[in-house]
Short mmCIF file of C-alpha atoms in Angstrom, two decimals:
data_model
loop_
_atom_site.label_atom_id
_atom_site.label_comp_id
_atom_site.label_asym_id
_atom_site.label_seq_id
_atom_site.Cartn_x
_atom_site.Cartn_y
_atom_site.Cartn_z
CA MET A 298 0.00 0.00 0.00
CA GLY A 299 1.13 3.57 -0.47
CA TRP A 300 2.88 3.97 -3.83
CA PHE A 301 -0.19 4.60 -6.00
CA SER A 302 -2.68 5.70 -3.38
CA PHE A 303 -3.94 9.21 -4.06
CA THR A 304 -5.44 9.85 -0.62
CA GLN A 305 -3.86 8.77 2.64
CA GLU A 306 -5.72 8.87 5.94
CA ILE A 307 -4.12 9.88 9.23
CA ALA A 308 -5.40 10.70 12.70
CA VAL A 309 -3.49 13.38 14.62
CA ASP A 310 -3.50 14.00 18.36
CA LEU A 311 -1.95 17.46 18.31
CA GLY A 312 -0.90 17.81 21.94
CA THR A 313 0.90 20.52 23.87
CA ALA A 314 3.54 18.03 25.07
CA ASN A 315 3.44 15.27 22.42
CA THR A 316 1.99 14.81 18.95
CA ILE A 317 0.81 11.32 18.00
CA ILE A 318 -0.08 10.24 14.46
CA ILE A 319 -2.03 7.08 13.64
CA HIS A 320 -2.02 5.47 10.19
CA ASP A 321 -3.60 2.10 9.33
CA ASP A 322 -4.67 1.64 13.00
CA LYS A 323 -1.06 1.88 14.18
CA ILE A 324 0.74 4.62 16.10
CA VAL A 325 3.44 5.59 13.60
CA ILE A 326 4.61 8.83 15.23
CA ASP A 327 4.81 9.64 18.94
CA GLU A 328 7.10 12.64 19.24
CA PRO A 329 7.44 15.73 21.50
CA SER A 330 5.65 18.80 20.11
CA VAL A 331 8.87 20.75 19.58
CA VAL A 332 10.58 22.24 16.53
CA ALA A 333 14.10 23.59 16.11
CA LEU A 334 14.43 26.49 13.68
CA GLU A 335 17.20 28.67 12.29
CA SER A 336 16.94 31.96 14.19
CA LYS A 337 17.47 34.24 11.17
CA THR A 338 15.61 32.41 8.40
CA GLY A 339 13.01 30.40 10.36
CA LYS A 340 14.06 27.31 8.37
CA LEU A 341 13.22 23.95 9.96
CA ILE A 342 16.26 22.16 11.42
CA ALA A 343 14.66 19.37 13.46
CA VAL A 344 11.28 18.24 14.72
CA GLY A 345 10.09 16.01 17.56
CA GLU A 346 12.60 14.16 19.76
CA LYS A 347 15.65 15.58 17.92
CA ALA A 348 14.37 19.12 18.53
CA ARG A 349 13.55 18.33 22.19
CA GLN A 350 17.12 17.15 22.78
CA MET A 351 18.33 20.58 21.59
CA ARG A 352 15.99 22.43 23.97
CA GLY A 353 17.92 24.37 26.59
CA LYS A 354 21.23 23.47 24.90
CA ASN A 355 20.94 25.46 21.69
CA PRO A 356 23.33 28.24 20.49
CA ASP A 357 22.00 31.65 19.39
CA ASN A 358 21.59 30.64 15.74
CA ILE A 359 19.09 27.87 16.66
CA MET A 360 15.82 28.42 18.49
CA THR A 361 13.59 25.66 19.84
CA VAL A 362 9.86 26.34 19.88
CA ARG A 363 6.86 24.58 21.36
CA PRO A 364 4.13 25.67 18.92
CA LEU A 365 1.26 24.77 21.26
CA ARG A 366 0.50 26.38 24.60
CA ASP A 367 -2.42 25.52 26.86
CA GLY A 368 -3.69 23.01 24.29
CA VAL A 369 -3.97 25.53 21.43
CA ILE A 370 -1.65 26.82 18.69
CA ALA A 371 0.44 29.73 19.97
CA ASP A 372 2.87 29.92 17.02
CA PHE A 373 1.06 29.37 13.72
CA LYS A 374 4.15 29.11 11.47
CA ALA A 375 6.03 26.77 13.83
CA ALA A 376 2.91 24.55 14.16
CA GLU A 377 2.65 24.28 10.38
CA LEU A 378 6.33 23.33 10.09
CA MET A 379 5.97 20.80 12.91
CA ILE A 380 2.91 19.09 11.39
CA SER A 381 4.58 19.02 7.94
CA GLY A 382 7.81 17.63 9.42
CA LEU A 383 6.01 14.87 11.33
CA ILE A 384 3.91 13.92 8.27
CA LYS A 385 7.14 13.66 6.23
CA MET A 386 8.50 11.31 8.91
CA VAL A 387 5.41 9.11 8.47
CA SER A 388 5.63 9.10 4.65
CA SER A 389 9.35 8.25 4.74
CA LYS A 390 8.60 5.28 6.99
CA ASN A 391 5.72 4.08 4.82
CA HIS A 392 7.04 4.99 1.30
CA TRP A 393 4.04 7.15 0.53
CA PHE A 394 3.28 9.00 -2.64
CA VAL A 395 1.01 11.66 -1.11
CA PRO A 396 -0.75 14.23 -3.24
CA SER A 397 -3.47 14.64 -0.59
CA LEU A 398 -4.30 13.70 2.97
CA ARG A 399 -7.52 13.10 4.85
CA MET A 400 -6.90 14.07 8.46
CA VAL A 401 -8.86 13.93 11.70
CA VAL A 402 -7.29 16.23 14.29
CA CYS A 403 -8.42 16.44 17.91
CA ILE A 404 -8.91 19.83 19.58
CA PRO A 405 -9.69 20.94 23.17
CA SER A 406 -13.43 21.12 23.88
CA GLY A 407 -13.05 24.75 24.98
CA SER A 408 -11.43 25.89 21.71
CA THR A 409 -12.70 29.15 20.25
CA GLU A 410 -13.54 29.48 16.54
CA VAL A 411 -10.25 31.33 16.02
CA GLU A 412 -8.28 28.49 17.66
CA VAL A 413 -10.15 25.87 15.59
CA ARG A 414 -9.38 27.84 12.43
CA ALA A 415 -5.66 27.98 13.37
CA VAL A 416 -5.54 24.16 13.69
CA ARG A 417 -7.46 23.72 10.41
CA ASP A 418 -5.23 26.17 8.50
CA SER A 419 -2.01 24.61 9.86
CA SER A 420 -3.24 21.13 8.89
CA GLU A 421 -4.30 22.26 5.40
CA HIS A 422 -0.98 24.00 4.77
CA ALA A 423 0.79 20.80 5.91
CA GLY A 424 -0.96 18.85 3.13
CA GLY A 425 -4.44 18.08 4.46
CA ARG A 426 -7.08 18.10 1.73
CA ASP A 427 -9.96 17.01 3.97
CA VAL A 428 -9.45 18.12 7.58
CA TYR A 429 -11.92 17.08 10.27
CA MET A 430 -11.93 18.04 13.94
CA ILE A 431 -12.98 15.99 16.95
CA GLN A 432 -13.12 17.26 20.53
CA GLU A 433 -10.57 15.71 22.88
CA PRO A 434 -12.95 14.29 25.53
CA MET A 435 -15.00 12.58 22.80
CA ALA A 436 -11.81 11.15 21.26
CA ALA A 437 -10.68 9.96 24.72
CA ALA A 438 -14.04 8.23 25.28
CA LEU A 439 -13.75 6.44 21.92
CA GLY A 440 -10.14 5.49 22.71
CA ILE A 441 -11.11 4.04 26.10
CA GLY A 442 -13.77 1.96 24.33
CA LEU A 443 -16.93 3.57 25.73
CA ASP A 444 -20.18 3.43 23.78
CA VAL A 445 -20.57 7.17 23.21
CA GLU A 446 -23.90 6.71 21.39
CA ALA A 447 -25.63 4.96 24.30
CA PRO A 448 -28.34 6.81 26.29
CA GLU A 449 -26.07 6.71 29.32
CA GLY A 450 -23.81 9.22 31.04
CA ASN A 451 -20.04 8.78 31.00
CA MET A 452 -17.59 11.31 32.40
CA ILE A 453 -14.05 11.78 31.09
CA VAL A 454 -11.26 13.80 32.71
CA ASP A 455 -8.43 14.18 30.18
CA ILE A 456 -5.35 15.80 31.74
CA GLY A 457 -2.91 16.70 28.96
CA GLY A 458 0.14 18.93 28.84
CA GLY A 459 -1.61 22.27 28.37
CA SER A 460 -5.24 21.79 29.33
CA THR A 461 -7.55 19.57 31.35
CA GLU A 462 -10.72 18.58 29.50
CA ILE A 463 -13.69 17.41 31.54
CA ALA A 464 -16.85 16.27 29.77
CA VAL A 465 -20.05 14.33 30.34
CA ILE A 466 -20.96 12.33 27.23
CA SER A 467 -24.33 10.80 26.32
CA LEU A 468 -26.14 9.94 23.05
CA GLY A 469 -23.14 10.84 20.92
CA GLY A 470 -22.77 14.36 22.26
CA ILE A 471 -21.09 16.36 25.01
CA VAL A 472 -23.83 17.29 27.46
CA CYS A 473 -21.65 19.51 29.63
CA ASN A 474 -17.97 20.22 29.65
CA LYS A 475 -15.30 22.20 31.43
CA SER A 476 -11.93 23.07 29.92
CA ILE A 477 -9.25 24.62 32.13
CA ARG A 478 -5.74 25.70 31.23
CA ILE A 479 -4.23 23.87 34.20
CA ALA A 480 -2.46 20.60 33.35
CA GLY A 481 0.92 18.86 33.13
CA ASP A 482 2.88 21.98 32.14
CA ASP A 483 1.61 23.80 35.22
CA LEU A 484 2.75 20.95 37.48
CA THR A 485 6.20 21.17 35.82
CA ASP A 486 6.26 24.96 36.41
CA ASP A 487 5.27 24.41 40.07
CA ILE A 488 8.23 22.05 40.48
CA LEU A 489 10.63 24.49 38.75
CA GLU A 490 9.55 27.29 41.09
CA HIS A 491 9.74 25.03 44.16
CA MET A 492 13.30 23.90 43.38
CA ARG A 493 14.42 27.53 43.04
CA ARG A 494 12.65 28.70 46.17
CA ALA A 495 13.16 25.75 48.53
CA HIS A 496 16.59 24.49 47.45
CA ASN A 497 18.13 27.53 45.74
CA ILE A 498 18.97 25.31 42.76
CA ARG A 499 18.41 26.21 39.12
CA VAL A 500 16.83 23.44 37.03
CA GLY A 501 15.53 23.38 33.47
CA GLU A 502 12.18 22.35 32.10
CA ARG A 503 13.39 18.86 31.18
CA THR A 504 14.77 18.21 34.70
CA ALA A 505 11.51 19.41 36.28
CA GLU A 506 9.64 17.02 33.97
CA LEU A 507 11.89 14.14 35.11
CA ILE A 508 11.23 15.03 38.77
CA LYS A 509 7.47 14.89 38.03
CA ILE A 510 7.79 11.51 36.31
CA ASN A 511 10.02 9.96 38.98
CA VAL A 512 8.55 11.33 42.23
CA GLY A 513 5.38 13.21 41.25
CA SER A 514 2.46 12.43 43.54
CA ALA A 515 -0.99 13.82 44.32
CA LEU A 516 -0.88 12.30 47.84
CA THR A 517 1.54 12.71 50.74
CA GLU A 518 1.09 9.04 51.72
CA LEU A 519 1.49 6.30 49.08
CA GLU A 520 1.33 2.53 49.51
CA ASN A 521 4.29 1.97 47.16
CA PRO A 522 6.35 5.16 47.45
CA PRO A 523 9.07 5.86 44.87
CA GLU A 524 12.68 6.38 45.96
CA ASP A 525 13.92 9.95 46.30
CA TYR A 526 15.10 11.46 43.03
CA VAL A 527 18.55 13.09 43.01
CA VAL A 528 18.79 16.39 41.11
CA HIS A 529 22.05 18.00 39.99
CA GLY A 530 22.29 21.69 39.11
CA PRO A 531 23.96 25.02 39.88
CA ASN A 532 23.36 27.04 43.03
CA GLN A 533 21.43 30.18 42.07
CA MET A 534 23.69 32.47 44.07
CA THR A 535 27.18 30.97 43.69
CA ALA A 536 26.77 28.87 40.48
CA LEU A 537 28.62 26.05 42.31
CA PRO A 538 27.30 22.52 41.64
CA MET A 539 24.63 21.16 43.99
CA GLU A 540 23.04 17.79 44.57
CA VAL A 541 19.52 17.64 46.04
CA ALA A 542 17.42 14.57 46.87
CA VAL A 543 13.71 15.21 46.26
CA SER A 544 10.96 13.12 47.88
CA TYR A 545 7.45 12.46 46.60
CA GLN A 546 5.95 14.14 49.71
CA GLU A 547 7.80 17.35 48.88
CA ILE A 548 6.50 17.32 45.29
CA SER A 549 2.98 16.53 46.51
CA HIS A 550 3.02 19.74 48.58
CA CYS A 551 4.40 21.90 45.78
CA ILE A 552 1.79 20.82 43.18
CA GLU A 553 -1.10 20.97 45.66
CA LYS A 554 -2.59 24.24 44.31
CA SER A 555 -2.73 23.02 40.71
CA ILE A 556 -4.26 19.65 41.70
CA SER A 557 -6.88 21.51 43.79
CA LYS A 558 -7.85 23.55 40.70
CA ILE A 559 -8.38 20.34 38.71
CA GLU A 560 -10.51 18.98 41.59
CA ALA A 561 -12.60 22.16 41.60
CA ALA A 562 -13.13 21.93 37.83
CA VAL A 563 -14.37 18.31 38.12
CA LEU A 564 -16.82 19.37 40.85
CA SER A 565 -17.97 22.30 38.71
CA ALA A 566 -18.68 19.96 35.77
CA LEU A 567 -20.61 17.60 38.08
CA GLU A 568 -22.72 20.53 39.31
CA GLN A 569 -23.83 21.18 35.70
CA THR A 570 -24.66 17.50 35.07
CA PRO A 571 -28.38 16.60 34.74
CA PRO A 572 -29.55 14.30 37.61
CA GLU A 573 -30.22 11.22 35.42
CA LEU A 574 -26.72 11.38 33.95
CA TYR A 575 -25.23 12.06 37.39
CA ALA A 576 -26.73 8.77 38.60
CA ASP A 577 -25.09 6.97 35.63
CA ILE A 578 -21.71 8.55 36.46
CA VAL A 579 -21.93 7.44 40.11
CA LYS A 580 -22.64 3.89 38.85
CA ASN A 581 -20.04 3.84 36.03
CA GLY A 582 -17.27 5.87 37.68
CA ILE A 583 -15.21 8.64 36.08
CA TRP A 584 -12.45 7.89 33.57
CA LEU A 585 -9.02 9.53 33.77
CA ALA A 586 -7.02 9.89 30.54
CA GLY A 587 -3.98 11.85 29.33
CA GLY A 588 -0.48 11.95 30.78
CA GLY A 589 -1.75 13.53 34.01
CA ALA A 590 -3.68 10.33 34.78
CA LEU A 591 -0.30 8.67 35.49
CA LEU A 592 0.40 10.99 38.45
CA ARG A 593 0.73 8.74 41.49
CA GLY A 594 -2.29 8.69 43.79
CA LEU A 595 -4.40 11.06 41.67
CA ASP A 596 -7.22 8.53 41.14
CA LYS A 597 -7.38 7.75 44.88
CA ARG A 598 -7.27 11.41 45.88
CA LEU A 599 -10.11 12.35 43.50
CA SER A 600 -12.16 9.29 44.51
CA ASP A 601 -11.83 10.17 48.21
CA LYS A 602 -12.55 13.87 47.66
CA ILE A 603 -15.54 13.53 45.32
CA GLY A 604 -17.02 10.21 46.47
CA ILE A 605 -17.17 8.68 42.97
CA GLN A 606 -14.71 6.04 41.79
CA PHE A 607 -12.07 7.33 39.36
CA LYS A 608 -10.65 4.78 36.93
CA ILE A 609 -7.45 5.17 34.91
CA ALA A 610 -7.75 4.26 31.22
CA ASP A 611 -5.69 1.22 30.13
CA ASP A 612 -3.36 3.38 28.01
CA PRO A 613 -4.02 6.94 29.21
CA LEU A 614 -1.21 8.54 27.15
CA HIS A 615 -2.66 7.22 23.89
CA SER A 616 -6.42 7.20 24.63
CA VAL A 617 -7.10 10.44 22.71
CA ALA A 618 -4.94 9.37 19.75
CA LYS A 619 -6.60 5.95 19.55
CA GLY A 620 -10.04 7.55 19.71
CA THR A 621 -9.08 9.96 16.92
CA GLY A 622 -8.09 6.88 14.91
CA VAL A 623 -11.48 5.27 15.61
CA ALA A 624 -13.23 8.44 14.40
CA LEU A 625 -11.09 8.44 11.23
CA LYS A 626 -12.07 4.84 10.43
CA ASN A 627 -15.75 5.59 11.02
CA ILE A 628 -16.12 9.11 9.60
CA GLY A 629 -19.53 8.21 8.14
CA ARG A 630 -20.84 6.81 11.41
CA PHE A 631 -19.36 9.50 13.63
CA SER A 632 -19.91 12.45 11.28
CA PHE A 633 -22.09 14.08 13.97
CA LEU A 634 -19.05 14.13 16.30
CA ILE A 635 -16.72 15.80 13.83
CA ARG A 636 -16.57 19.52 13.10
#
């Protein structure tokens, strides 16, 4: 397949932290949403993991850009170059001859018309002939395997890099939703600020991300606690090297405010939920998806706080991408879901 095919179909989860592309029901690209550009000309140097490795280590003639902020496109040109670069990576792997692409791209449920247009334009300039949009919570529900067309309420909390999407789904539509710009990036920023303030050590974005992955926790007491994570970096005042061991309890305290905002948003969405659907949600539980679902103890904390069981999707990092792929395969059936 590929050499003489005039239309190729891909599903794109255009995320703040990572972009995932599905082709033929397989994840063919899972790369950081980063591009490296020449400072003077704006010419693309690298995209994805190669660009991420340059981040924080680049000389003046190279700039690294994250085109998406808070779940939406912040740098239109860089986003276009990133999407084009990632699509070229797919076609080189699959030996495509691609005059045109049919694409389904997922977008945050709280996107404005301007933000939707930015995603559509970037995708079209990157080679998309037919570009369809699906809202992230709906894609997550499809990826988890829920029957979105059933007359039954299901609640999804999708915690990505730039935004947290909360939605109640029934009869193929989003009955109520809440989208907040508090998510994984904010937890990383909390950790950055904490390391500066509490330990007087300067760390970069990548190190803060590694702290979150290794010892991030939503609870101060865990049944299987991780070992302390050792951080190396310069002292802010003297620039001399420092070594600091960070515990999960410490990180739990420093991300407390951001987690509380996510809690409040879930409660706000539940307040808007019609009583019949609320009863279904209590019975079915609430699904957690996105990278934030992997934060230690988050499901237990939310379950204890709200009184409804929270369940982590089988593959939370790829739930939205898989659901976008399901929508792509069934465009006719799910046309009412796609903008």
